[in-house]
Tab-separated table of C-alpha atoms in Angstrom:
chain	number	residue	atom	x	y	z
X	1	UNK	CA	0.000	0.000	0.000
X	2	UNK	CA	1.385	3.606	-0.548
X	3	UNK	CA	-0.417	6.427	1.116
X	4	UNK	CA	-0.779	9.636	-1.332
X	5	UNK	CA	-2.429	13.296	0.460
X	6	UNK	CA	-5.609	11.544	0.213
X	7	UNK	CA	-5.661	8.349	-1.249
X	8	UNK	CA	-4.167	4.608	-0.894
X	9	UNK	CA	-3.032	2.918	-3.721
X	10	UNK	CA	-3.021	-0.853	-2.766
X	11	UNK	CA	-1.236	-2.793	-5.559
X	12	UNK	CA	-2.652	-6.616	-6.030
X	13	UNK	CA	-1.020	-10.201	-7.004
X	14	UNK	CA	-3.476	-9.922	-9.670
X	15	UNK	CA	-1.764	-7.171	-11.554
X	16	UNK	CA	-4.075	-4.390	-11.125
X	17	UNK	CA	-3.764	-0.778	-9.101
X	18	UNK	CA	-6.835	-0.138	-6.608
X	19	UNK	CA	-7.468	3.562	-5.485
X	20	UNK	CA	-9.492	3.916	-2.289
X	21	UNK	CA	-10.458	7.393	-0.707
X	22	UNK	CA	-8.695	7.916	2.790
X	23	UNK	CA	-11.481	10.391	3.735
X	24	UNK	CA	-14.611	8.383	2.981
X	25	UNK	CA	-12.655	4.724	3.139
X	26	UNK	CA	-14.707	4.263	-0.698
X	27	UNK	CA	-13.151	2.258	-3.263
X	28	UNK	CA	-12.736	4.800	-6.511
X	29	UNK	CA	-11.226	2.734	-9.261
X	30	UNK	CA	-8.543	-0.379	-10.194
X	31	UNK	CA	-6.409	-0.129	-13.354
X	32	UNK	CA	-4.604	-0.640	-15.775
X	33	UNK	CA	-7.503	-2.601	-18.048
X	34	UNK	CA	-4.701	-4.819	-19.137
X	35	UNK	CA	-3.320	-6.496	-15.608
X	36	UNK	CA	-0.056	-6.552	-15.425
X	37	UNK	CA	1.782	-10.121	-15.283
X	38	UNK	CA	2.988	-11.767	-12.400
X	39	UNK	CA	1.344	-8.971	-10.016
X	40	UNK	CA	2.605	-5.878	-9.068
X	41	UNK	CA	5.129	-5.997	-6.976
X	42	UNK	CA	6.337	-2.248	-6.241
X	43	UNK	CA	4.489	1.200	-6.472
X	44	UNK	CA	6.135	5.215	-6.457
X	45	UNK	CA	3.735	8.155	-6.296
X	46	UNK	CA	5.531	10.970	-8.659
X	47	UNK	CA	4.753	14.385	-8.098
X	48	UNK	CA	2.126	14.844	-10.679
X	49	UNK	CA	0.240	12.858	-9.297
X	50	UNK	CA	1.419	10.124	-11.855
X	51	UNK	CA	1.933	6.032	-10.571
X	52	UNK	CA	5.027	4.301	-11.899
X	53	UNK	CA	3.990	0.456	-10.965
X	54	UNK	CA	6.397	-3.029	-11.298
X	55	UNK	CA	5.271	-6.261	-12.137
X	56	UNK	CA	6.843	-9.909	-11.175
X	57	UNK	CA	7.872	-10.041	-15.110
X	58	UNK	CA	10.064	-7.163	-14.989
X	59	UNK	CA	7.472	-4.847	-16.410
X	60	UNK	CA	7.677	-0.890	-15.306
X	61	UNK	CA	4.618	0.867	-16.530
X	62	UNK	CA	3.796	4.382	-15.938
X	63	UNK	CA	0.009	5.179	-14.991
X	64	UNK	CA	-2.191	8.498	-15.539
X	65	UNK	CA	-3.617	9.289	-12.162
X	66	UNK	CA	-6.582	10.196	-13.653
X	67	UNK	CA	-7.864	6.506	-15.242
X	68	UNK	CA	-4.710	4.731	-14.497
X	69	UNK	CA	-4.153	4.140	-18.354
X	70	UNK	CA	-0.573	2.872	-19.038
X	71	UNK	CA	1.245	5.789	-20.971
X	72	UNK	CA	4.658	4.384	-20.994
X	73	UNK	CA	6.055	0.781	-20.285
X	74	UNK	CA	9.097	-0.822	-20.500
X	75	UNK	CA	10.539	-4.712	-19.380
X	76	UNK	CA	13.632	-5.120	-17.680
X	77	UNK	CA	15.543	-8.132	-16.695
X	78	UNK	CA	13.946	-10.238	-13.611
X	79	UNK	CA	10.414	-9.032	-11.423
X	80	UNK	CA	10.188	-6.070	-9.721
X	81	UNK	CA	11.461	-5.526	-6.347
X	82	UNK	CA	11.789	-1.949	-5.516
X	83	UNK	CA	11.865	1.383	-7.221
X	84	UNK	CA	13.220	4.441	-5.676
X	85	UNK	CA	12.707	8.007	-7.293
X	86	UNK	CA	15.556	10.028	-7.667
X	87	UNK	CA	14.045	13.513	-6.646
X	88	UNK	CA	15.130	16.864	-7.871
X	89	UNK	CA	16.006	20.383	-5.791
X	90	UNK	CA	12.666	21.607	-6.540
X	91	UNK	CA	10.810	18.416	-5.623
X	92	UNK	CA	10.199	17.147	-8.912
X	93	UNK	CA	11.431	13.624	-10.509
X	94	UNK	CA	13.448	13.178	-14.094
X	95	UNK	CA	14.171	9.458	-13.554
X	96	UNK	CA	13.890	6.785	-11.187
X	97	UNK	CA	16.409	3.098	-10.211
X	98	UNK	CA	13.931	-0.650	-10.347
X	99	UNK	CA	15.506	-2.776	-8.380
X	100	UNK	CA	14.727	-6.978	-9.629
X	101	UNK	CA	14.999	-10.097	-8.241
X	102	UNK	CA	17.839	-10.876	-10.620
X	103	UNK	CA	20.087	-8.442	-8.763
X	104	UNK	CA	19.925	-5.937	-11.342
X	105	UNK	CA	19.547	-2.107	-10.335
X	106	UNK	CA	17.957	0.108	-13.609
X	107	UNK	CA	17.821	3.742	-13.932
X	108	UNK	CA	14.864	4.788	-16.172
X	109	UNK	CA	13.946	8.147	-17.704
X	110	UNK	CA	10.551	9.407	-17.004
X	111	UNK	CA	10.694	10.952	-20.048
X	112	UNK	CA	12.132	8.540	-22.721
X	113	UNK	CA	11.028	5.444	-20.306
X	114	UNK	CA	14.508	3.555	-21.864
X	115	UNK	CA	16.095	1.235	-18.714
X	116	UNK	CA	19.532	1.516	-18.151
X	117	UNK	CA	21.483	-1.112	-16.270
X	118	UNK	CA	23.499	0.330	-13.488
X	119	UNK	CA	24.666	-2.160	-11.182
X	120	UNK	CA	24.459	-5.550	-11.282
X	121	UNK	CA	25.965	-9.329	-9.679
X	122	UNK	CA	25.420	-13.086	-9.976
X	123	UNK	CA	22.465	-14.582	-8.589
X	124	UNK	CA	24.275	-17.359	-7.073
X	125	UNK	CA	27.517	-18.971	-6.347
X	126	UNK	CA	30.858	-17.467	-8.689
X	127	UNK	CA	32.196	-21.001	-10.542
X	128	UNK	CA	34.886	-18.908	-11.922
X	129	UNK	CA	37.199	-15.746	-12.651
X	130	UNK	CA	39.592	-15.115	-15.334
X	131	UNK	CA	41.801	-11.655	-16.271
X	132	UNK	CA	42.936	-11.700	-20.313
X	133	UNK	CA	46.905	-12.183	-20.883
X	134	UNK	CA	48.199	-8.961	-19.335
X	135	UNK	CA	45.468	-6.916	-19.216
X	136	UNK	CA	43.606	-6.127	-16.042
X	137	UNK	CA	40.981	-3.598	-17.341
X	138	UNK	CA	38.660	-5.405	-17.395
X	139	UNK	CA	37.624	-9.801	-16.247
X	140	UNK	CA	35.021	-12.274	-16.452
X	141	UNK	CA	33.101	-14.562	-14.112
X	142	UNK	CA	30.932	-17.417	-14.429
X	143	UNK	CA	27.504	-18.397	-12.250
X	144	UNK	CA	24.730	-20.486	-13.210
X	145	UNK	CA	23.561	-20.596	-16.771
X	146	UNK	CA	25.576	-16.668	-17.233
X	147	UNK	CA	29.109	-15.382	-18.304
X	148	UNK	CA	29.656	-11.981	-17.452
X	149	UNK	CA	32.403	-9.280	-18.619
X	150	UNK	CA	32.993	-6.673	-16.124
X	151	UNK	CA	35.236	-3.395	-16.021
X	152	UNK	CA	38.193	-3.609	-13.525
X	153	UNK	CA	37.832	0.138	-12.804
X	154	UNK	CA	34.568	0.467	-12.505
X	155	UNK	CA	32.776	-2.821	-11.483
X	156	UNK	CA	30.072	-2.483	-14.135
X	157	UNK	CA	29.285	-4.854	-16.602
X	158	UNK	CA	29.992	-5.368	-20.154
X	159	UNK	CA	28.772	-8.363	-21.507
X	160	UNK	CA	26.289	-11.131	-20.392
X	161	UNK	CA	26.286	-14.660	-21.825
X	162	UNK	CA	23.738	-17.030	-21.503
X	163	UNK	CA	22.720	-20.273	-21.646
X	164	UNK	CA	19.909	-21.418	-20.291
X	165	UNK	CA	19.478	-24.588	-18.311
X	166	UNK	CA	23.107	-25.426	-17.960
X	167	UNK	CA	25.552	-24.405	-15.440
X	168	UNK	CA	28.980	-22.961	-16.223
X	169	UNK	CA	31.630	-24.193	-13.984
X	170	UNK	CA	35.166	-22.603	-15.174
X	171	UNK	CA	36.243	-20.165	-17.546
X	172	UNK	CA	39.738	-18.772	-19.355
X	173	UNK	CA	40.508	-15.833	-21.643
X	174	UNK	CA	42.713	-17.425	-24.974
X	175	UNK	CA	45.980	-15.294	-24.807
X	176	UNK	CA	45.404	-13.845	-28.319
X	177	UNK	CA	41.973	-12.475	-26.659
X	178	UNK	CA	39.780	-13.365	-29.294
X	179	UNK	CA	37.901	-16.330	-27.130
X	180	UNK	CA	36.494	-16.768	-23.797
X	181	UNK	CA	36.605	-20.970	-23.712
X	182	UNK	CA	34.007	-22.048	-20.776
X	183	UNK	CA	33.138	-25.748	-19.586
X	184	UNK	CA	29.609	-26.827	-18.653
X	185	UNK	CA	27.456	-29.321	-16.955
X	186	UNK	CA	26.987	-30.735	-19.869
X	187	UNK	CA	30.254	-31.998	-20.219
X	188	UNK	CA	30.833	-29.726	-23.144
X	189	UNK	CA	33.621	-26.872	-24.130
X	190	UNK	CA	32.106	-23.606	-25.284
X	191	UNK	CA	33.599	-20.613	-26.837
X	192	UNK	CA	32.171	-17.061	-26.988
X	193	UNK	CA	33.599	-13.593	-28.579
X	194	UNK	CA	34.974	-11.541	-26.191
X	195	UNK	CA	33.082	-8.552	-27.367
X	196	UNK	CA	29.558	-9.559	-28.846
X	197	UNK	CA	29.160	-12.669	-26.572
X	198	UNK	CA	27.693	-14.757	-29.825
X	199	UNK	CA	28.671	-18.680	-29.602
X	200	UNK	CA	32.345	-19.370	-31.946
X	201	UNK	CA	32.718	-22.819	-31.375
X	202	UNK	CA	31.318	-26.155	-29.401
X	203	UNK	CA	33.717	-28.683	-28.326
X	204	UNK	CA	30.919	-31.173	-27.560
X	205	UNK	CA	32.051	-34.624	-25.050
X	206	UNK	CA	34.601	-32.977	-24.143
X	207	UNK	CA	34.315	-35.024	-20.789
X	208	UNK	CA	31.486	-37.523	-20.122
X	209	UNK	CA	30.420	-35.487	-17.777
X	210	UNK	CA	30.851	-31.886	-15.854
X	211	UNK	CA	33.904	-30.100	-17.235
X	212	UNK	CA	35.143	-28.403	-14.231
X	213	UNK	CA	38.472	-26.661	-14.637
X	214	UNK	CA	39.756	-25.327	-18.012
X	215	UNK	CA	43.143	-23.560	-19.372
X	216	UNK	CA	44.512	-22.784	-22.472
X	217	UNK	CA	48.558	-22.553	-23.945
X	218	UNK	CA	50.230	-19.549	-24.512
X	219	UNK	CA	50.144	-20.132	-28.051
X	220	UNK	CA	46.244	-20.328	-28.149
X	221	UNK	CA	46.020	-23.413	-30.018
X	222	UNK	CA	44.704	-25.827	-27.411
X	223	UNK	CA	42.534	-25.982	-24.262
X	224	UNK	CA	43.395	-28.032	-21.670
C-alpha cells in the first residue's frame, strides 16, 4: 500500500492498481484494463500525481492518475522488487532506479522510459574468474547458466552470456583475446567472442560429464 495526500493505492497479485479514498474509506477505481503479469510488486507516487507500478515479469509501466491508463512501459531483466525516485532540488522527478529479483539495479527516464542497467551481480555462487593475458581492465566470471564481462575500474558490466538450463563451472581468456573458452554441466567446451558474446565454437564430449576446470597454452592453439 502507498499512502498519497488523500488516497491509498493498494497494488494486487493480480496485476491491477486499486485507489481507495482515505477520507470516505470508498473504493474509486482499479487499473490498468490490461493487468499486469505476475502482479505488481512495487508502487512510487511521482509528483504529478502520476503512478510508476512493477510487475513480477520485470514490467515498469507508468500510470495516468486520472484513469490509471498505461502511458509508458518498459521490461527489464527479472520481477520487480523496488523502485526508488531520484528527486530533484525543486521536488520534482526526471528518472527513477527498479531494483529486480535478478540483482539488477535500472535507472529509467521518465521521459524517454529507456532502462539503463546500473549495477548488477550473480544470482548465485561465482564457478569462476579469469583476467585476459596482461590486461587487467577489465575480467570475467561465471555463475549459473551466465558469463559476465565486467570493467576492472569500474565494477560495471559489459557483456552477459547465456545459456539457459546449464551451469557454467570454469572459464579462461585465450591469450590472443579473441575467445572466452568455458566448460559446462553438460560436459561440453564452449567458446564465446569476447566482445559480442555470440557462440564461436562447441567442443561437444569434451568429458562424459561436468567439465570443471579449463586452461589454455600460450600459443592459443589448445585448451586443456
Amino acid at each position: 500500500i502507498k499512502v498519497g495526500t488523500k488516497k491509498l493505492f493498494i497494488r494486487t497479485k493480480s496485476g491491477d492498481l486499486m485507489v481507495v479514498s482515505v477520507q470516505n474509506q470508498l473504493f474509486q477505481r482499479a487499473g490498468p484494463s490490461k493487468l499486469l503479469s505476475l502482479g505488481i510488486q512495487a508502487v512510487a507516487l511521482l509528483p504529478s500525481g502520476d503512478i510508476v507500478c512493477g510487475a513480477g515479469d520485470g514490467t515498469l509501466a507508468l500510470l495516468r492518475k486520472a484513469n490509471l491508463r498505461v502511458v509508458r512501459q518498459t521490461i527489464v531483466d527479472g520481477g520487480i522488487t523496488s523502485i526508488t525516485l531520484n528527486t530533484l532540488a525543486n521536488g520534482d522527478s526526471d528518472f527513477f532506479f527498479a531494483g529486480t529479483n535478478q540483482d539488477n539495479i535500472y535507472g529509467v527516464g521518465l521521459n524517454s522510459f529507456e532502462a539503463e542497467l546500473q549495477l548488477s551481480c550473480h544470482t548465485g555462487r561465482i564457478n569462476g574468474i579469469a583476467f585476459p593475458a596482461d590486461y587487467s581492465a577489465l575480467f570475467a566470471t561465471c555463475s549459473g547458466a551466465e558469463i559476465r564481462v565486467w570493467n576492472s575500474s569500474t565494477c560495471q558490466e559489459l557483456l552477459r552470456i547465456q545459456v539457459p538450463n546449464l551451469e557454467c563451472m570454469c572459464i579462461d581468456f585465450m591469450p590472443d583475446g579473441h575467445s572466452i573458452v568455458s566448460g559446462w554441466s553438460d560436459g561440453r567446451i564452449r567458446a564465446f567472442a569476447p566482445r559480442s558474446g555470440s557462440l564461436l565454437y562447441t567442443i561437444h564430449n569434451a568429458h562424459t560429464e561436468v567439465v570443471t576446470a579449463i586452461c589454455t597454452t600460450s600459443d592459443s592453439s589448445r585448451i586443456i
